[in-house]
PDB file of C-alpha atoms in Angstrom:
ATOM      1  CA  LYS A  11     -12.112  20.662 -22.281  1.00 81.00           C
ATOM      2  CA  GLN A  12     -12.961  17.019 -21.667  1.00 89.00           C
ATOM      3  CA  GLU A  13     -15.759  16.480 -19.154  1.00 92.00           C
ATOM      4  CA  VAL A  14     -16.638  13.095 -17.691  1.00 95.00           C
ATOM      5  CA  THR A  15     -19.988  12.360 -16.055  1.00 96.00           C
ATOM      6  CA  GLN A  16     -20.967   9.282 -14.076  1.00 97.00           C
ATOM      7  CA  ILE A  17     -24.517   8.245 -13.361  1.00 92.00           C
ATOM      8  CA  PRO A  18     -25.819   7.338 -10.855  1.00 92.00           C
ATOM      9  CA  ALA A  19     -23.845   9.089  -8.122  1.00 94.00           C
ATOM     10  CA  ALA A  20     -24.802   6.350  -5.673  1.00 96.00           C
ATOM     11  CA  LEU A  21     -26.335   2.911  -5.983  1.00 95.00           C
ATOM     12  CA  SER A  22     -27.462   0.302  -3.466  1.00 97.00           C
ATOM     13  CA  VAL A  23     -28.216  -3.239  -4.570  1.00 97.00           C
ATOM     14  CA  PRO A  24     -28.855  -6.561  -2.815  1.00 97.00           C
ATOM     15  CA  GLU A  25     -26.116  -9.157  -2.959  1.00 98.00           C
ATOM     16  CA  GLY A  26     -26.200 -11.311  -6.085  1.00 97.00           C
ATOM     17  CA  GLU A  27     -27.733  -8.687  -8.347  1.00 97.00           C
ATOM     18  CA  ASN A  28     -26.166  -7.746 -11.681  1.00 97.00           C
ATOM     19  CA  LEU A  29     -25.607  -4.021 -12.144  1.00 96.00           C
ATOM     20  CA  VAL A  30     -24.468  -1.423 -14.667  1.00 96.00           C
ATOM     21  CA  LEU A  31     -22.545   1.774 -14.003  1.00 97.00           C
ATOM     22  CA  ASN A  32     -22.554   4.497 -16.638  1.00 97.00           C
ATOM     23  CA  CYS A  33     -19.906   6.925 -17.796  1.00 97.00           C
ATOM     24  CA  SER A  34     -20.153   9.595 -20.491  1.00 97.00           C
ATOM     25  CA  PHE A  35     -17.521  11.943 -21.909  1.00 95.00           C
ATOM     26  CA  THR A  36     -17.809  15.027 -24.086  1.00 94.00           C
ATOM     27  CA  ASP A  37     -14.782  14.682 -26.386  1.00 89.00           C
ATOM     28  CA  SER A  38     -14.818  11.413 -28.347  1.00 87.00           C
ATOM     29  CA  ALA A  39     -11.172  11.794 -29.428  1.00 88.00           C
ATOM     30  CA  ILE A  40      -9.832   9.622 -26.625  1.00 89.00           C
ATOM     31  CA  TYR A  41      -6.820   7.308 -26.500  1.00 88.00           C
ATOM     32  CA  ASN A  42      -8.249   5.013 -23.881  1.00 92.00           C
ATOM     33  CA  LEU A  43     -10.672   4.717 -20.985  1.00 94.00           C
ATOM     34  CA  GLN A  44      -9.932   3.262 -17.569  1.00 95.00           C
ATOM     35  CA  TRP A  45     -12.257   2.088 -14.832  1.00 97.00           C
ATOM     36  CA  PHE A  46     -10.986   2.270 -11.259  1.00 97.00           C
ATOM     37  CA  ARG A  47     -12.182   1.203  -7.859  1.00 97.00           C
ATOM     38  CA  GLN A  48     -11.522   3.335  -4.774  1.00 96.00           C
ATOM     39  CA  ASP A  49     -12.142   2.210  -1.210  1.00 95.00           C
ATOM     40  CA  PRO A  50     -12.710   4.949   1.434  1.00 91.00           C
ATOM     41  CA  GLY A  51      -9.518   6.850   2.200  1.00 87.00           C
ATOM     42  CA  LYS A  52      -7.459   4.723  -0.168  1.00 89.00           C
ATOM     43  CA  GLY A  53      -5.779   5.056  -3.536  1.00 91.00           C
ATOM     44  CA  LEU A  54      -7.218   3.879  -6.857  1.00 95.00           C
ATOM     45  CA  THR A  55      -7.118   0.314  -8.125  1.00 96.00           C
ATOM     46  CA  SER A  56      -7.187  -0.118 -11.902  1.00 95.00           C
ATOM     47  CA  LEU A  57      -9.948  -2.522 -12.940  1.00 97.00           C
ATOM     48  CA  LEU A  58     -10.055  -2.386 -16.730  1.00 96.00           C
ATOM     49  CA  LEU A  59      -8.442  -0.435 -19.554  1.00 94.00           C
ATOM     50  CA  ILE A  60     -10.179  -0.129 -22.922  1.00 94.00           C
ATOM     51  CA  GLN A  61      -8.106   1.237 -25.784  1.00 91.00           C
ATOM     52  CA  SER A  62      -9.817   3.499 -28.309  1.00 89.00           C
ATOM     53  CA  SER A  63      -9.807   0.741 -30.951  1.00 90.00           C
ATOM     54  CA  GLN A  64     -11.535  -1.741 -28.651  1.00 93.00           C
ATOM     55  CA  ARG A  65     -15.223  -2.149 -27.857  1.00 94.00           C
ATOM     56  CA  GLU A  66     -15.024  -4.054 -24.585  1.00 95.00           C
ATOM     57  CA  GLN A  67     -12.795  -5.676 -21.984  1.00 96.00           C
ATOM     58  CA  THR A  68     -13.563  -8.386 -19.448  1.00 97.00           C
ATOM     59  CA  SER A  69     -11.958  -9.350 -16.167  1.00 96.00           C
ATOM     60  CA  GLY A  70     -13.686 -11.943 -14.016  1.00 97.00           C
ATOM     61  CA  ARG A  71     -17.142 -10.659 -13.101  1.00 97.00           C
ATOM     62  CA  LEU A  72     -16.452  -7.258 -14.670  1.00 98.00           C
ATOM     63  CA  ASN A  73     -17.163  -6.249 -18.246  1.00 98.00           C
ATOM     64  CA  ALA A  74     -16.569  -2.769 -19.603  1.00 97.00           C
ATOM     65  CA  SER A  75     -17.787  -1.511 -22.945  1.00 97.00           C
ATOM     66  CA  LEU A  76     -16.832   1.566 -24.941  1.00 96.00           C
ATOM     67  CA  ASP A  77     -18.791   3.435 -27.603  1.00 95.00           C
ATOM     68  CA  LYS A  78     -16.496   6.260 -28.684  1.00 92.00           C
ATOM     69  CA  SER A  79     -18.881   7.790 -31.194  1.00 91.00           C
ATOM     70  CA  SER A  80     -21.574   8.337 -28.585  1.00 94.00           C
ATOM     71  CA  GLY A  81     -19.110   9.173 -25.813  1.00 94.00           C
ATOM     72  CA  ARG A  82     -20.271   6.407 -23.481  1.00 96.00           C
ATOM     73  CA  SER A  83     -18.877   3.538 -21.456  1.00 97.00           C
ATOM     74  CA  THR A  84     -20.557   1.071 -19.130  1.00 97.00           C
ATOM     75  CA  LEU A  85     -19.152  -1.137 -16.395  1.00 97.00           C
ATOM     76  CA  TYR A  86     -21.163  -4.296 -15.846  1.00 97.00           C
ATOM     77  CA  ILE A  87     -20.700  -6.165 -12.569  1.00 98.00           C
ATOM     78  CA  ALA A  88     -22.159  -9.648 -12.437  1.00 98.00           C
ATOM     79  CA  ALA A  89     -23.379 -11.380  -9.288  1.00 98.00           C
ATOM     80  CA  SER A  90     -22.452  -8.514  -6.976  1.00 97.00           C
ATOM     81  CA  GLN A  91     -20.870  -9.234  -3.587  1.00 97.00           C
ATOM     82  CA  PRO A  92     -20.550  -7.108  -0.422  1.00 97.00           C
ATOM     83  CA  GLY A  93     -16.811  -6.855  -1.154  1.00 97.00           C
ATOM     84  CA  ASP A  94     -17.671  -4.946  -4.336  1.00 97.00           C
ATOM     85  CA  SER A  95     -18.833  -2.006  -2.207  1.00 98.00           C
ATOM     86  CA  ALA A  96     -16.632   0.947  -3.155  1.00 97.00           C
ATOM     87  CA  THR A  97     -16.585   4.041  -5.354  1.00 97.00           C
ATOM     88  CA  TYR A  98     -16.099   3.298  -9.038  1.00 98.00           C
ATOM     89  CA  LEU A  99     -14.375   5.949 -11.134  1.00 97.00           C
ATOM     90  CA  CYS A 100     -14.240   6.285 -14.890  1.00 97.00           C
ATOM     91  CA  ALA A 101     -11.389   8.213 -16.531  1.00 96.00           C
ATOM     92  CA  VAL A 102     -10.341   9.005 -20.099  1.00 94.00           C
ATOM     93  CA  ILE A 103      -7.120  10.130 -21.756  1.00 89.00           C
ATOM     94  CA  SER A 104      -7.606  12.487 -24.685  1.00 77.00           C
ATOM     95  CA  GLY A 105      -5.052  14.788 -26.284  1.00 66.00           C
ATOM     96  CA  ALA A 106      -2.981  15.510 -23.221  1.00 63.00           C
ATOM     97  CA  ASN A 107      -1.372  12.698 -21.286  1.00 73.00           C
ATOM     98  CA  ASN A 108      -3.410  13.016 -18.119  1.00 82.00           C
ATOM     99  CA  LEU A 109      -6.590  11.252 -17.071  1.00 89.00           C
ATOM    100  CA  PHE A 110      -9.855  13.167 -16.835  1.00 93.00           C
ATOM    101  CA  PHE A 111     -12.002  11.657 -14.096  1.00 95.00           C
ATOM    102  CA  GLY A 112     -15.684  11.557 -13.376  1.00 94.00           C
ATOM    103  CA  THR A 113     -16.914  12.085  -9.818  1.00 93.00           C
ATOM    104  CA  GLY A 114     -17.626   8.395  -9.379  1.00 96.00           C
ATOM    105  CA  THR A 115     -20.480   6.091  -8.467  1.00 97.00           C
ATOM    106  CA  ARG A 116     -20.626   4.977  -4.837  1.00 97.00           C
ATOM    107  CA  LEU A 117     -21.786   1.362  -4.802  1.00 98.00           C
ATOM    108  CA  THR A 118     -23.162  -0.414  -1.751  1.00 98.00           C
ATOM    109  CA  VAL A 119     -23.925  -4.123  -1.989  1.00 98.00           C
ATOM    110  CA  ILE A 120     -26.246  -5.198   0.811  1.00 97.00           C
ATOM    111  CA  PRO A 121     -25.722  -8.705   2.224  1.00 96.00           C
TER     112      PRO A 121
ATOM    113  CA  ASP B   2       5.575  -5.202  -3.448  1.00 53.00           C
ATOM    114  CA  THR B   3       6.350  -3.624  -6.812  1.00 80.00           C
ATOM    115  CA  GLY B   4       3.474  -1.142  -6.891  1.00 93.00           C
ATOM    116  CA  VAL B   5       3.571   2.638  -6.618  1.00 96.00           C
ATOM    117  CA  SER B   6       4.495   3.814  -3.133  1.00 96.00           C
ATOM    118  CA  GLN B   7       3.957   7.216  -1.525  1.00 97.00           C
ATOM    119  CA  ASN B   8       5.297   8.746   1.653  1.00 97.00           C
ATOM    120  CA  PRO B   9       4.155   9.945   4.039  1.00 97.00           C
ATOM    121  CA  ARG B  10       0.668   8.511   4.062  1.00 96.00           C
ATOM    122  CA  HIS B  11      -0.650  11.302   6.249  1.00 97.00           C
ATOM    123  CA  LYS B  12       0.639  14.801   6.907  1.00 98.00           C
ATOM    124  CA  ILE B  13      -0.805  17.398   9.256  1.00 98.00           C
ATOM    125  CA  THR B  14       0.709  20.852   9.072  1.00 98.00           C
ATOM    126  CA  LYS B  15      -0.029  24.390  10.095  1.00 97.00           C
ATOM    127  CA  ARG B  16      -0.939  27.056   7.583  1.00 97.00           C
ATOM    128  CA  GLY B  17       2.139  28.698   6.140  1.00 97.00           C
ATOM    129  CA  GLN B  18       4.456  25.714   6.552  1.00 98.00           C
ATOM    130  CA  ASN B  19       6.138  23.898   3.659  1.00 98.00           C
ATOM    131  CA  VAL B  20       5.506  20.214   2.999  1.00 98.00           C
ATOM    132  CA  THR B  21       7.110  17.676   0.684  1.00 98.00           C
ATOM    133  CA  PHE B  22       5.701  14.383  -0.531  1.00 98.00           C
ATOM    134  CA  ARG B  23       7.540  11.534  -2.216  1.00 98.00           C
ATOM    135  CA  CYS B  24       6.394   9.070  -4.867  1.00 98.00           C
ATOM    136  CA  ASP B  25       8.256   5.952  -5.988  1.00 97.00           C
ATOM    137  CA  PRO B  26       6.784   4.658  -9.272  1.00 96.00           C
ATOM    138  CA  ILE B  27       6.772   1.123 -10.611  1.00 95.00           C
ATOM    139  CA  SER B  28      10.402   0.627 -11.621  1.00 91.00           C
ATOM    140  CA  GLU B  29       9.982   0.084 -15.354  1.00 89.00           C
ATOM    141  CA  HIS B  30       7.501   2.948 -15.813  1.00 92.00           C
ATOM    142  CA  ASN B  31       8.884   6.051 -17.504  1.00 92.00           C
ATOM    143  CA  ARG B  32       5.799   8.238 -16.945  1.00 93.00           C
ATOM    144  CA  LEU B  33       4.796   9.685 -13.596  1.00 95.00           C
ATOM    145  CA  TYR B  34       1.718  11.753 -12.739  1.00 95.00           C
ATOM    146  CA  TRP B  35       0.500  13.752  -9.752  1.00 96.00           C
ATOM    147  CA  TYR B  36      -3.199  14.265  -9.014  1.00 96.00           C
ATOM    148  CA  ARG B  37      -5.138  15.950  -6.232  1.00 96.00           C
ATOM    149  CA  GLN B  38      -8.440  14.646  -4.907  1.00 96.00           C
ATOM    150  CA  THR B  39     -10.843  16.436  -2.592  1.00 95.00           C
ATOM    151  CA  LEU B  40     -13.727  14.798  -0.769  1.00 91.00           C
ATOM    152  CA  GLY B  41     -16.477  13.547  -3.047  1.00 89.00           C
ATOM    153  CA  GLN B  42     -14.633  14.462  -6.234  1.00 92.00           C
ATOM    154  CA  GLY B  43     -12.625  12.560  -8.788  1.00 93.00           C
ATOM    155  CA  PRO B  44      -8.871  13.154  -8.922  1.00 95.00           C
ATOM    156  CA  GLU B  45      -7.683  16.259 -10.793  1.00 94.00           C
ATOM    157  CA  PHE B  46      -4.464  16.329 -12.768  1.00 93.00           C
ATOM    158  CA  LEU B  47      -1.582  18.422 -11.424  1.00 94.00           C
ATOM    159  CA  THR B  48       1.526  17.548 -13.416  1.00 94.00           C
ATOM    160  CA  TYR B  49       3.214  14.865 -15.495  1.00 92.00           C
ATOM    161  CA  PHE B  50       6.787  13.675 -16.099  1.00 94.00           C
ATOM    162  CA  GLN B  51       8.239  11.616 -18.880  1.00 92.00           C
ATOM    163  CA  ASN B  52      11.502  10.332 -17.444  1.00 92.00           C
ATOM    164  CA  GLU B  53      13.041  13.394 -15.761  1.00 92.00           C
ATOM    165  CA  ALA B  54      11.282  15.975 -17.931  1.00 92.00           C
ATOM    166  CA  GLN B  55       8.234  17.751 -16.568  1.00 91.00           C
ATOM    167  CA  LEU B  56       6.100  17.981 -19.703  1.00 90.00           C
ATOM    168  CA  GLU B  57       2.805  19.300 -18.490  1.00 87.00           C
ATOM    169  CA  LYS B  58       1.423  21.332 -15.603  1.00 89.00           C
ATOM    170  CA  SER B  59      -2.183  22.058 -14.769  1.00 89.00           C
ATOM    171  CA  ARG B  60      -3.389  25.570 -13.995  1.00 86.00           C
ATOM    172  CA  LEU B  61      -4.209  24.071 -10.577  1.00 82.00           C
ATOM    173  CA  LEU B  62      -0.474  23.972  -9.926  1.00 85.00           C
ATOM    174  CA  SER B  63       0.098  27.457  -8.544  1.00 89.00           C
ATOM    175  CA  ASP B  64       3.583  28.891  -8.059  1.00 93.00           C
ATOM    176  CA  ARG B  65       3.527  27.552  -4.490  1.00 96.00           C
ATOM    177  CA  PHE B  66       3.691  24.030  -5.904  1.00 96.00           C
ATOM    178  CA  SER B  67       6.820  22.490  -7.381  1.00 95.00           C
ATOM    179  CA  ALA B  68       7.523  18.970  -8.538  1.00 96.00           C
ATOM    180  CA  GLU B  69      10.740  17.243  -9.485  1.00 96.00           C
ATOM    181  CA  ARG B  70      11.804  13.876 -10.772  1.00 96.00           C
ATOM    182  CA  PRO B  71      15.589  13.753 -10.625  1.00 91.00           C
ATOM    183  CA  LYS B  72      17.146  11.057 -12.807  1.00 86.00           C
ATOM    184  CA  GLY B  73      13.719   9.896 -13.879  1.00 85.00           C
ATOM    185  CA  SER B  74      13.175   7.759 -10.799  1.00 91.00           C
ATOM    186  CA  PHE B  75      11.245   8.907  -7.714  1.00 96.00           C
ATOM    187  CA  SER B  76       9.404  12.220  -7.662  1.00 97.00           C
ATOM    188  CA  THR B  77       8.761  14.862  -5.023  1.00 98.00           C
ATOM    189  CA  LEU B  78       5.909  17.340  -4.782  1.00 97.00           C
ATOM    190  CA  GLU B  79       6.526  20.366  -2.575  1.00 97.00           C
ATOM    191  CA  ILE B  80       3.909  22.850  -1.420  1.00 97.00           C
ATOM    192  CA  GLN B  81       5.235  26.091   0.003  1.00 97.00           C
ATOM    193  CA  ARG B  82       3.306  28.345   2.372  1.00 97.00           C
ATOM    194  CA  THR B  83       0.453  25.883   2.691  1.00 97.00           C
ATOM    195  CA  GLU B  84      -3.142  27.130   2.824  1.00 96.00           C
ATOM    196  CA  GLN B  85      -6.222  25.429   4.215  1.00 96.00           C
ATOM    197  CA  GLY B  86      -7.467  24.975   0.650  1.00 95.00           C
ATOM    198  CA  ASP B  87      -4.499  22.699  -0.012  1.00 96.00           C
ATOM    199  CA  SER B  88      -6.025  20.057   2.259  1.00 97.00           C
ATOM    200  CA  ALA B  89      -6.648  17.066   0.013  1.00 97.00           C
ATOM    201  CA  MET B  90      -5.429  13.609  -0.956  1.00 97.00           C
ATOM    202  CA  TYR B  91      -2.386  13.809  -3.227  1.00 98.00           C
ATOM    203  CA  LEU B  92      -2.145  10.831  -5.537  1.00 97.00           C
ATOM    204  CA  CYS B  93       0.767   9.661  -7.632  1.00 97.00           C
ATOM    205  CA  ALA B  94       0.480   7.333 -10.625  1.00 96.00           C
ATOM    206  CA  SER B  95       2.891   5.809 -13.107  1.00 95.00           C
ATOM    207  CA  SER B  96       2.610   4.188 -16.519  1.00 93.00           C
ATOM    208  CA  ARG B  97       4.542   2.894 -19.466  1.00 89.00           C
ATOM    209  CA  ASP B  98       4.064   4.392 -22.908  1.00 83.00           C
ATOM    210  CA  SER B  99       0.997   3.313 -24.924  1.00 75.00           C
ATOM    211  CA  PRO B 100      -1.555   2.296 -23.879  1.00 77.00           C
ATOM    212  CA  TRP B 101      -0.686   4.490 -20.886  1.00 84.00           C
ATOM    213  CA  GLU B 102      -2.515   2.403 -18.291  1.00 90.00           C
ATOM    214  CA  GLN B 103      -1.973   4.279 -15.034  1.00 93.00           C
ATOM    215  CA  PHE B 104      -1.344   2.606 -11.690  1.00 95.00           C
ATOM    216  CA  PHE B 105      -1.895   4.617  -8.550  1.00 96.00           C
ATOM    217  CA  GLY B 106      -0.220   4.730  -5.184  1.00 96.00           C
ATOM    218  CA  PRO B 107      -2.091   4.835  -1.846  1.00 95.00           C
ATOM    219  CA  GLY B 108      -1.937   8.619  -1.685  1.00 96.00           C
ATOM    220  CA  THR B 109      -0.785  11.178   0.870  1.00 97.00           C
ATOM    221  CA  ARG B 110      -3.557  12.827   2.845  1.00 97.00           C
ATOM    222  CA  LEU B 111      -2.658  16.430   3.689  1.00 98.00           C
ATOM    223  CA  THR B 112      -4.478  18.346   6.399  1.00 98.00           C
ATOM    224  CA  VAL B 113      -3.643  22.037   6.794  1.00 98.00           C
ATOM    225  CA  LEU B 114      -4.773  23.502  10.091  1.00 96.00           C
TER     226      LEU B 114
END
């Protein structure tokens, strides 16, 4: 069964700092990987999708990379802002059609 | 707004009652998914539809849970004889075929007293 792990579980950084969130998965036979943002008590907002044939995707200040062979992905956030404070979730699709989620990294950006 | 919508947003019920949630996917999406999320955890898959066909169900979906997607449009998730352990956020998502990028609704928060 696919298992997804996110490290760290929580992270606090001062505003303006660049940061990296990590995601690892046990089964490298994935179709794609998605990064989401979740604000407290809210649904999930899709940030980036990386297909299995791709190595990275960029959107604004966000850059996500994928290394299928090692079962790892990173989400890089440049010049962090207080509005970036949220929980970031990594999820993969492999075999079945559903997403397997990690437990998330709770990010706090301190003004 | 053409995103995924869910109703109600909050539901409080007493143990043993039945509840039903509704999800309206993005109109051109043929795939629809239900997930459950408890506090501090990532969402867990419950079931998946392709058009009107329910193609996959998680072992989390006990026989008290039933989901439908008549005519391949909106979907309903019903929980019969609710238990306190059913308290959670129920999330709906939809996608097209490949690359299956999923878009989520705001969720329905269920509290069973």
